[in-house]
Amino acid sequence: MLRFFTAGESHGPALTAIVEGFPAGVPVRPEDIDRDLARRQEGYGRGGRMKIERDRVQLRSGIRFGESLGSPVTLVVDNLDWRNWTRKMSALAEDRDPKVRVTRPRPGHADLAGVQKYDRQDVRDILERASARETTMRVAVGGLAKCLLRPLGIEVRAWVSEVGGIRARHEGLPPEEIFAAAERSPVRVADPEAERAIVTLVDECKKAGDTLGGVVEVVATGLPPGLGSHVHWDRKLDGRLGGALLSLQAAKGVEIGLGFEAARRRGSQVQDEISWDEAARAYRRSSNHAGGTEGGMTNGSPLVVRVAFKPISTLMKPLGSVDIASKEETRAVIERSDVMAIPAAAVIAEAVVAFELAGFALEKFGGDSLREILRNRDGYLQQVREA
Ligand code: EPS
């Protein structure tokens, strides 16, 4: 079983992840992970923090001479901002300063429910871990997962499809082209007209002290049929993908394929008809409304997943709140933040999908080493072709 833990506060010394169950013999270079860490830091609409950080992964265990060993892989990313927070985020009791305390929770953030649940008097005790800074490690872990997906021929790509109600139009383009165009865009959108409108909207919202949400789309190609399973709820691909993606900060919805639109159509307009290509000895589909999954398994078509994120809850023009110390009605705290982070959310969702797919690939093909996994995969693909 492939699994991971993350640890670290937003303004603590560092972020850490430990990945367990990663097989041996997989080529892993820090550059592969750093590329995605850098992509996550980009995007129009980010605040001041991204000018401070230069996220780079340190591989502290589980990798030797550029190859995984099969032992737990420890990934560490330093918080460069830590130098400005050493007293405020100190682990030592003597550094506590009762005057430095956040007491005005932000509507929409983990702040209020968190202080209630964990019996805290300082909202910072909650917000530091609730912060989307944690997604750095989701991307690092996803980058490691991609090192395993690459030799299996599985590619995961994501882009922004919507911000603040402005939709990108790129129907009919292959995923590689949408991705290439989105990678060149400051808002990770493959439609120049939508890109301009989104940039203008971000500027307007920044001026107004407001924030924006949006929708990202993730497409995975090169998937064999049969990752996941119909036999049990916790082995279904859709369920685990949905759970992993909804665990992202500010995520409010996940759609696969047609998603909610499928509920509005008749069956004949939803299901993807099956045909047989004798030359390739492969089944074909007339469409991909299912988004690449049927019965909780991949069906050989590209996996298409969208995630909706609500706007960031830290507003520069704050909403009404209550001071948790005095119980007086007031305005929520103003913390340095972003106007929108949807371009980063695309990179993060891509990483989350990559990690889940790596887990499903390992469940299907087993094996302690890449060589064993590839042998099992080849045998399975041959069996499918010959059936
Ligand atoms: C975040 C608030 C901002 C963002 C942060 C997420 O950080 P700060 O409070 O330091 O200004 O920049 O995002 C990141 C640090 C990151 O790496 O993405 C929040 O409250 O969620």
Tab-separated table of C-alpha atoms and ligand atoms in Angstrom:
chain	number	residue	atom	x	y	z
A	1	MET	CA	0.000	0.000	0.000
A	2	LEU	CA	1.344	3.412	-0.986
A	3	ARG	CA	0.710	6.041	1.694
A	4	PHE	CA	2.119	9.282	3.015
A	5	PHE	CA	2.089	11.623	5.956
A	6	THR	CA	2.869	15.323	5.933
A	7	ALA	CA	3.911	17.564	8.816
A	8	GLY	CA	4.783	21.213	9.199
A	9	GLU	CA	3.264	24.608	9.928
A	10	SER	CA	3.093	27.381	7.327
A	11	HIS	CA	5.636	29.560	9.178
A	12	GLY	CA	7.500	26.767	10.966
A	13	PRO	CA	11.058	25.733	10.043
A	14	ALA	CA	10.155	23.232	7.312
A	15	LEU	CA	7.565	20.965	5.733
A	16	THR	CA	8.109	17.211	5.750
A	17	ALA	CA	6.512	14.226	4.049
A	18	ILE	CA	7.207	10.536	4.501
A	19	VAL	CA	6.091	8.221	1.700
A	20	GLU	CA	5.824	4.545	2.565
A	21	GLY	CA	5.361	1.709	0.091
A	22	PHE	CA	7.286	3.338	-2.772
A	23	PRO	CA	8.974	0.519	-4.764
A	24	ALA	CA	12.708	0.124	-5.396
A	25	GLY	CA	14.526	0.843	-8.630
A	26	VAL	CA	12.524	3.907	-9.672
A	27	PRO	CA	14.687	6.719	-11.083
A	28	VAL	CA	14.116	9.798	-8.889
A	29	ARG	CA	15.865	13.125	-9.432
A	30	PRO	CA	15.225	16.156	-7.209
A	31	GLU	CA	14.759	18.236	-10.401
A	32	ASP	CA	11.642	16.201	-11.281
A	33	ILE	CA	10.017	17.250	-8.022
A	34	ASP	CA	11.430	20.800	-8.000
A	35	ARG	CA	9.899	21.515	-11.408
A	36	ASP	CA	6.408	20.961	-9.987
A	37	LEU	CA	7.245	22.844	-6.781
A	38	ALA	CA	8.227	25.844	-8.912
A	39	ARG	CA	5.039	25.527	-11.015
A	40	ARG	CA	2.988	25.563	-7.794
A	41	GLN	CA	4.573	28.854	-6.772
A	42	GLU	CA	3.577	30.612	-9.993
A	43	GLY	CA	0.357	32.286	-10.985
A	44	TYR	CA	-1.126	35.739	-11.225
A	45	GLY	CA	-3.029	36.670	-8.073
A	46	ARG	CA	-0.555	35.382	-5.494
A	47	GLY	CA	0.457	37.525	-2.503
A	48	GLY	CA	3.855	38.433	-1.007
A	49	ARG	CA	4.776	35.039	0.427
A	50	MET	CA	5.714	33.474	-2.890
A	51	LYS	CA	8.384	36.174	-3.344
A	52	ILE	CA	10.046	34.912	-0.153
A	53	GLU	CA	9.933	31.161	-0.790
A	54	ARG	CA	12.045	29.155	-3.264
A	55	ASP	CA	10.626	25.682	-2.709
A	56	ARG	CA	13.228	22.956	-3.313
A	57	VAL	CA	12.984	19.359	-2.171
A	58	GLN	CA	15.594	17.628	-0.015
A	59	LEU	CA	15.544	13.848	-0.368
A	60	ARG	CA	16.457	12.763	3.172
A	61	SER	CA	15.850	9.016	2.953
A	62	GLY	CA	14.820	6.222	0.622
A	63	ILE	CA	16.793	7.383	-2.443
A	64	ARG	CA	20.386	6.436	-3.275
A	65	PHE	CA	22.339	7.359	-6.393
A	66	GLY	CA	19.184	8.585	-8.116
A	67	GLU	CA	17.121	5.441	-7.496
A	68	SER	CA	14.560	4.520	-4.871
A	69	LEU	CA	15.475	1.776	-2.391
A	70	GLY	CA	11.993	0.599	-1.425
A	71	SER	CA	12.414	2.128	2.043
A	72	PRO	CA	10.363	5.123	3.279
A	73	VAL	CA	11.153	8.270	1.298
A	74	THR	CA	11.492	11.436	3.377
A	75	LEU	CA	10.972	14.720	1.547
A	76	VAL	CA	11.744	18.065	3.205
A	77	VAL	CA	11.090	21.609	1.962
A	78	ASP	CA	12.419	24.474	4.083
A	79	ASN	CA	10.230	27.492	4.820
A	80	LEU	CA	12.494	30.441	4.042
A	81	ASP	CA	9.974	32.715	5.814
A	82	TRP	CA	10.819	30.893	9.071
A	83	ARG	CA	13.610	33.393	9.757
A	84	ASN	CA	10.892	36.069	10.202
A	85	TRP	CA	8.815	33.873	12.520
A	86	THR	CA	11.331	32.142	14.818
A	87	ARG	CA	9.941	33.750	18.013
A	88	LYS	CA	6.255	33.718	16.986
A	89	MET	CA	6.452	30.049	15.983
A	90	SER	CA	8.965	28.897	18.599
A	91	ALA	CA	8.619	25.440	20.131
A	92	LEU	CA	9.874	26.788	23.498
A	93	ALA	CA	7.477	27.727	26.329
A	94	GLU	CA	9.603	30.734	27.365
A	95	ASP	CA	9.033	32.388	23.961
A	96	ARG	CA	5.263	32.688	24.480
A	97	ASP	CA	4.088	36.319	24.317
A	98	PRO	CA	0.437	36.686	25.456
A	99	LYS	CA	0.193	40.000	23.568
A	100	VAL	CA	0.852	38.258	20.237
A	101	ARG	CA	-2.399	36.405	19.671
A	102	VAL	CA	-4.901	36.127	16.808
A	103	THR	CA	-8.453	36.290	18.202
A	104	ARG	CA	-10.651	37.270	15.234
A	105	PRO	CA	-11.458	34.135	13.172
A	106	ARG	CA	-12.027	34.446	9.421
A	107	PRO	CA	-15.393	33.247	8.092
A	108	GLY	CA	-14.758	30.311	5.777
A	109	HIS	CA	-11.409	29.367	7.355
A	110	ALA	CA	-10.666	26.529	9.793
A	111	ASP	CA	-10.047	29.231	12.454
A	112	LEU	CA	-13.205	29.107	14.598
A	113	ALA	CA	-14.135	25.422	14.480
A	114	GLY	CA	-10.428	24.662	14.997
A	115	VAL	CA	-10.020	26.673	18.230
A	116	GLN	CA	-13.222	25.126	19.566
A	117	LYS	CA	-12.203	21.591	18.694
A	118	TYR	CA	-8.585	21.830	19.877
A	119	ASP	CA	-9.234	24.046	22.929
A	120	ARG	CA	-6.916	26.835	21.720
A	121	GLN	CA	-7.009	30.532	22.636
A	122	ASP	CA	-4.896	31.668	19.668
A	123	VAL	CA	-6.296	31.233	16.155
A	124	ARG	CA	-2.682	30.964	14.908
A	125	ASP	CA	-2.519	27.516	16.539
A	126	ILE	CA	-5.070	26.447	13.918
A	127	LEU	CA	-4.368	28.554	10.854
A	128	GLU	CA	-0.711	27.573	10.647
A	129	ARG	CA	-1.573	23.980	9.825
A	130	ALA	CA	-4.831	24.688	7.979
A	131	SER	CA	-2.858	26.932	5.592
A	132	ALA	CA	-2.548	25.886	1.971
A	133	ARG	CA	1.225	25.997	2.486
A	134	GLU	CA	0.729	22.292	3.261
A	135	THR	CA	0.009	21.702	-0.421
A	136	THR	CA	3.755	22.092	-1.063
A	137	MET	CA	4.124	18.568	0.273
A	138	ARG	CA	1.182	17.234	-1.749
A	139	VAL	CA	3.052	18.457	-4.817
A	140	ALA	CA	6.375	16.991	-3.631
A	141	VAL	CA	4.715	13.637	-2.967
A	142	GLY	CA	2.891	13.843	-6.313
A	143	GLY	CA	6.227	14.589	-8.011
A	144	LEU	CA	7.649	11.403	-6.513
A	145	ALA	CA	4.564	9.477	-7.681
A	146	LYS	CA	5.091	10.802	-11.219
A	147	CYS	CA	8.581	9.218	-11.181
A	148	LEU	CA	6.796	5.861	-10.919
A	149	LEU	CA	4.039	6.739	-13.413
A	150	ARG	CA	6.546	7.869	-16.071
A	151	PRO	CA	8.034	4.407	-16.801
A	152	LEU	CA	4.468	3.062	-16.873
A	153	GLY	CA	3.629	5.561	-19.635
A	154	ILE	CA	1.033	7.404	-17.510
A	155	GLU	CA	0.976	11.217	-17.804
A	156	VAL	CA	-1.043	13.542	-15.594
A	157	ARG	CA	-1.657	17.129	-16.708
A	158	ALA	CA	-3.802	19.912	-15.277
A	159	TRP	CA	-4.895	23.433	-16.107
A	160	VAL	CA	-7.379	26.066	-15.000
A	161	SER	CA	-10.766	25.853	-16.696
A	162	GLU	CA	-12.637	28.590	-14.845
A	163	VAL	CA	-12.000	31.541	-12.477
A	164	GLY	CA	-14.721	33.636	-10.857
A	165	GLY	CA	-17.288	32.466	-13.423
A	166	ILE	CA	-15.048	33.134	-16.476
A	167	ARG	CA	-14.666	29.901	-18.444
A	168	ALA	CA	-11.811	28.928	-20.730
A	169	ARG	CA	-12.816	27.500	-24.099
A	170	HIS	CA	-10.645	24.759	-25.481
A	171	GLU	CA	-13.125	22.079	-26.515
A	172	GLY	CA	-11.744	19.511	-28.922
A	173	LEU	CA	-8.049	20.246	-28.286
A	174	PRO	CA	-5.890	17.276	-27.203
A	175	PRO	CA	-4.716	17.421	-23.555
A	176	GLU	CA	-1.040	17.970	-24.556
A	177	GLU	CA	-1.994	21.134	-26.456
A	178	ILE	CA	-4.240	22.529	-23.726
A	179	PHE	CA	-1.490	21.817	-21.207
A	180	ALA	CA	1.271	23.421	-23.300
A	181	ALA	CA	-0.776	26.599	-23.760
A	182	ALA	CA	-1.824	26.724	-20.099
A	183	GLU	CA	1.796	26.342	-18.973
A	184	ARG	CA	2.655	29.554	-20.844
A	185	SER	CA	-0.253	31.466	-19.300
A	186	PRO	CA	0.102	33.536	-16.092
A	187	VAL	CA	-3.248	32.151	-14.955
A	188	ARG	CA	-2.700	28.621	-16.363
A	189	VAL	CA	-5.544	29.069	-18.852
A	190	ALA	CA	-5.316	27.838	-22.466
A	191	ASP	CA	-7.624	30.519	-23.891
A	192	PRO	CA	-6.127	34.010	-24.434
A	193	GLU	CA	-9.499	35.756	-24.255
A	194	ALA	CA	-10.439	34.122	-20.948
A	195	GLU	CA	-6.896	34.764	-19.684
A	196	ARG	CA	-7.244	38.518	-20.272
A	197	ALA	CA	-10.658	38.631	-18.606
A	198	ILE	CA	-9.354	36.680	-15.594
A	199	VAL	CA	-6.320	38.957	-15.138
A	200	THR	CA	-8.647	41.987	-15.192
A	201	LEU	CA	-10.976	40.330	-12.695
A	202	VAL	CA	-8.058	39.557	-10.339
A	203	ASP	CA	-6.966	43.208	-10.493
A	204	GLU	CA	-10.516	44.368	-9.717
A	205	CYS	CA	-10.823	41.973	-6.792
A	206	LYS	CA	-7.441	42.959	-5.415
A	207	LYS	CA	-8.520	46.613	-5.424
A	208	ALA	CA	-11.799	45.692	-3.737
A	209	GLY	CA	-10.040	43.612	-1.036
A	210	ASP	CA	-11.857	40.523	-2.280
A	211	THR	CA	-10.838	37.029	-3.428
A	212	LEU	CA	-11.677	34.519	-6.181
A	213	GLY	CA	-12.207	30.783	-6.603
A	214	GLY	CA	-12.340	28.611	-9.678
A	215	VAL	CA	-12.289	25.200	-11.297
A	216	VAL	CA	-9.269	23.153	-12.366
A	217	GLU	CA	-9.237	20.191	-14.738
A	218	VAL	CA	-6.909	17.192	-14.482
A	219	VAL	CA	-6.465	14.701	-17.340
A	220	ALA	CA	-4.463	11.482	-17.052
A	221	THR	CA	-3.505	9.573	-20.199
A	222	GLY	CA	-1.814	6.229	-20.839
A	223	LEU	CA	-3.966	4.422	-18.284
A	224	PRO	CA	-4.626	0.720	-18.790
A	225	PRO	CA	-8.171	-0.521	-18.173
A	226	GLY	CA	-8.705	-1.979	-14.708
A	227	LEU	CA	-7.031	0.341	-12.187
A	228	GLY	CA	-9.353	0.434	-9.166
A	229	SER	CA	-12.131	-2.097	-8.693
A	230	HIS	CA	-15.899	-2.512	-8.675
A	231	VAL	CA	-15.816	-5.089	-5.850
A	232	HIS	CA	-15.618	-2.894	-2.773
A	233	TRP	CA	-16.307	0.744	-1.876
A	234	ASP	CA	-12.802	1.590	-0.696
A	235	ARG	CA	-11.186	0.102	-3.803
A	236	LYS	CA	-13.172	2.266	-6.221
A	237	LEU	CA	-11.045	4.751	-8.149
A	238	ASP	CA	-13.685	7.502	-8.205
A	239	GLY	CA	-14.246	7.356	-4.456
A	240	ARG	CA	-10.590	7.556	-3.519
A	241	LEU	CA	-9.843	10.271	-6.068
A	242	GLY	CA	-12.796	12.307	-4.827
A	243	GLY	CA	-11.744	11.912	-1.201
A	244	ALA	CA	-8.141	12.888	-1.890
A	245	LEU	CA	-9.125	15.920	-3.960
A	246	LEU	CA	-11.780	17.110	-1.500
A	247	SER	CA	-9.123	17.034	1.225
A	248	LEU	CA	-7.459	20.011	-0.483
A	249	GLN	CA	-7.872	23.405	1.184
A	250	ALA	CA	-10.916	25.288	-0.202
A	251	ALA	CA	-12.041	22.352	-2.405
A	252	LYS	CA	-15.833	22.214	-2.524
A	253	GLY	CA	-16.657	19.871	-5.376
A	254	VAL	CA	-15.245	17.139	-7.614
A	255	GLU	CA	-16.640	16.060	-10.985
A	256	ILE	CA	-15.580	13.098	-13.103
A	257	GLY	CA	-16.272	13.274	-16.834
A	258	LEU	CA	-19.613	14.964	-17.441
A	259	GLY	CA	-20.075	15.175	-13.672
A	260	PHE	CA	-23.232	17.011	-12.587
A	261	GLU	CA	-24.193	17.540	-16.239
A	262	ALA	CA	-24.739	13.751	-16.595
A	263	ALA	CA	-27.617	14.012	-14.113
A	264	ARG	CA	-29.452	16.367	-16.476
A	265	ARG	CA	-29.231	14.134	-19.582
A	266	ARG	CA	-30.859	10.891	-20.715
A	267	GLY	CA	-28.862	7.677	-20.622
A	268	SER	CA	-28.480	7.588	-24.402
A	269	GLN	CA	-26.742	10.982	-24.230
A	270	VAL	CA	-24.430	9.960	-21.397
A	271	GLN	CA	-23.047	6.439	-21.903
A	272	ASP	CA	-20.037	5.979	-24.202
A	273	GLU	CA	-20.727	3.387	-26.928
A	274	ILE	CA	-18.253	0.519	-27.378
A	275	SER	CA	-16.707	-0.653	-30.652
A	276	TRP	CA	-13.905	-3.106	-31.602
A	277	ASP	CA	-10.772	-2.154	-33.540
A	278	GLU	CA	-9.565	-5.486	-34.978
A	279	ALA	CA	-6.263	-4.090	-36.308
A	280	ALA	CA	-5.261	-2.785	-32.867
A	281	ARG	CA	-7.133	-5.605	-31.079
A	282	ALA	CA	-8.573	-2.953	-28.761
A	283	TYR	CA	-11.985	-1.659	-27.718
A	284	ARG	CA	-12.813	1.931	-28.667
A	285	ARG	CA	-15.285	4.487	-27.314
A	286	SER	CA	-17.313	6.964	-29.330
A	287	SER	CA	-16.984	9.574	-26.558
A	288	ASN	CA	-15.580	9.943	-23.046
A	289	HIS	CA	-18.485	11.261	-21.003
A	290	ALA	CA	-17.583	8.836	-18.221
A	291	GLY	CA	-14.242	10.619	-17.795
A	292	GLY	CA	-12.307	7.357	-18.062
A	293	THR	CA	-13.933	5.399	-15.243
A	294	GLU	CA	-16.712	2.837	-15.171
A	295	GLY	CA	-17.675	0.838	-12.093
A	296	GLY	CA	-14.868	2.383	-10.044
A	297	MET	CA	-12.191	1.283	-12.557
A	298	THR	CA	-10.263	2.942	-15.336
A	299	ASN	CA	-11.697	1.878	-18.704
A	300	GLY	CA	-8.697	2.780	-20.881
A	301	SER	CA	-9.977	6.245	-21.860
A	302	PRO	CA	-8.282	9.335	-20.408
A	303	LEU	CA	-9.273	10.121	-16.819
A	304	VAL	CA	-10.945	13.546	-16.654
A	305	VAL	CA	-11.497	15.124	-13.233
A	306	ARG	CA	-12.480	18.659	-12.293
A	307	VAL	CA	-12.198	20.259	-8.854
A	308	ALA	CA	-14.078	23.392	-7.733
A	309	PHE	CA	-12.375	25.650	-5.183
A	310	LYS	CA	-14.191	28.368	-3.271
A	311	PRO	CA	-12.564	31.818	-3.003
A	312	ILE	CA	-9.778	32.234	-0.410
A	313	SER	CA	-11.250	33.078	2.990
A	314	THR	CA	-8.697	35.747	3.977
A	315	LEU	CA	-10.160	39.042	2.748
A	316	MET	CA	-8.294	42.353	2.818
A	317	LYS	CA	-11.732	43.916	3.347
A	318	PRO	CA	-12.695	41.488	6.106
A	319	LEU	CA	-16.161	40.144	6.845
A	320	GLY	CA	-17.978	40.208	10.177
A	321	SER	CA	-16.647	38.005	12.960
A	322	VAL	CA	-16.433	37.796	16.745
A	323	ASP	CA	-13.370	38.306	18.947
A	324	ILE	CA	-12.973	34.942	20.707
A	325	ALA	CA	-11.434	36.640	23.792
A	326	SER	CA	-14.009	39.413	24.368
A	327	LYS	CA	-16.964	37.964	22.364
A	328	GLU	CA	-17.412	41.419	20.818
A	329	GLU	CA	-18.637	41.581	17.240
A	330	THR	CA	-15.853	42.824	15.010
A	331	ARG	CA	-14.177	42.254	11.625
A	332	ALA	CA	-12.078	39.166	10.878
A	333	VAL	CA	-8.290	39.378	11.096
A	334	ILE	CA	-6.356	40.575	8.031
A	335	GLU	CA	-3.507	38.188	7.234
A	336	ARG	CA	-1.174	38.474	4.277
A	337	SER	CA	-2.733	36.269	1.590
A	338	ASP	CA	-3.458	35.750	-2.097
A	339	VAL	CA	-6.316	37.158	-4.208
A	340	MET	CA	-6.552	33.783	-5.916
A	341	ALA	CA	-4.443	30.644	-6.061
A	342	ILE	CA	-6.312	28.677	-8.728
A	343	PRO	CA	-3.254	28.355	-11.038
A	344	ALA	CA	-1.454	26.726	-8.082
A	345	ALA	CA	-4.522	24.603	-7.316
A	346	ALA	CA	-4.234	23.047	-10.798
A	347	VAL	CA	-0.661	21.913	-10.075
A	348	ILE	CA	-1.745	20.608	-6.669
A	349	ALA	CA	-4.746	18.675	-8.034
A	350	GLU	CA	-2.463	17.203	-10.715
A	351	ALA	CA	-0.111	15.978	-7.961
A	352	VAL	CA	-2.952	14.515	-5.909
A	353	VAL	CA	-4.281	12.592	-8.910
A	354	ALA	CA	-0.738	11.391	-9.725
A	355	PHE	CA	-0.288	10.034	-6.212
A	356	GLU	CA	-3.639	8.229	-6.218
A	357	LEU	CA	-2.968	6.714	-9.667
A	358	ALA	CA	0.477	5.509	-8.534
A	359	GLY	CA	-1.238	3.792	-5.603
A	360	PHE	CA	-3.793	2.126	-7.874
A	361	ALA	CA	-1.057	1.065	-10.325
A	362	LEU	CA	0.842	-0.584	-7.470
A	363	GLU	CA	-2.310	-2.349	-6.278
A	364	LYS	CA	-2.900	-3.700	-9.782
A	365	PHE	CA	0.654	-4.639	-10.739
A	366	GLY	CA	2.178	-5.238	-7.298
A	367	GLY	CA	5.878	-5.755	-6.925
A	368	ASP	CA	8.698	-4.447	-4.775
A	369	SER	CA	10.770	-3.136	-7.658
A	370	LEU	CA	10.096	-1.260	-10.871
A	371	ARG	CA	11.312	-4.255	-12.915
A	372	GLU	CA	8.795	-6.542	-11.239
A	373	ILE	CA	5.999	-3.994	-11.720
A	374	LEU	CA	6.794	-3.575	-15.423
A	375	ARG	CA	6.854	-7.357	-15.921
A	376	ASN	CA	3.461	-7.687	-14.253
A	377	ARG	CA	2.092	-4.783	-16.270
A	378	ASP	CA	3.322	-6.255	-19.570
A	379	GLY	CA	1.836	-9.653	-18.730
A	380	TYR	CA	-1.515	-8.073	-17.883
A	381	LEU	CA	-1.622	-5.978	-21.076
A	382	GLN	CA	-0.844	-9.059	-23.153
A	383	GLN	CA	-3.612	-10.980	-21.402
A	384	VAL	CA	-6.070	-8.147	-22.140
A	385	ARG	CA	-5.011	-8.108	-25.820
A	386	GLU	CA	-5.352	-11.878	-26.171
A	387	ALA	CA	-8.723	-12.137	-24.410
B	1	EPS	C1	-2.085	30.991	2.973
B	1	EPS	C2	-1.660	32.307	3.163
B	1	EPS	C3	-0.464	32.870	2.484
B	1	EPS	C4	-0.219	32.094	1.217
B	1	EPS	C5	-0.119	30.648	1.622
B	1	EPS	C6	-1.438	30.110	2.003
B	1	EPS	O1	0.698	32.692	3.259
B	1	EPS	P1	1.200	33.778	4.285
B	1	EPS	O2	0.246	33.702	5.427
B	1	EPS	O3	2.588	33.339	4.687
B	1	EPS	O4	1.191	35.080	3.557
B	1	EPS	O5	0.924	32.553	0.571
B	1	EPS	O6	0.400	29.874	0.593
B	1	EPS	C7	1.664	29.443	0.743
B	1	EPS	C8	2.495	29.828	1.703
B	1	EPS	C9	2.047	28.503	-0.282
B	1	EPS	O7	3.175	27.990	-0.242
B	1	EPS	O8	1.220	28.235	-1.146
B	1	EPS	C10	-3.183	30.404	3.736
B	1	EPS	O9	-3.606	30.999	4.732
B	1	EPS	O10	-3.671	29.324	3.365
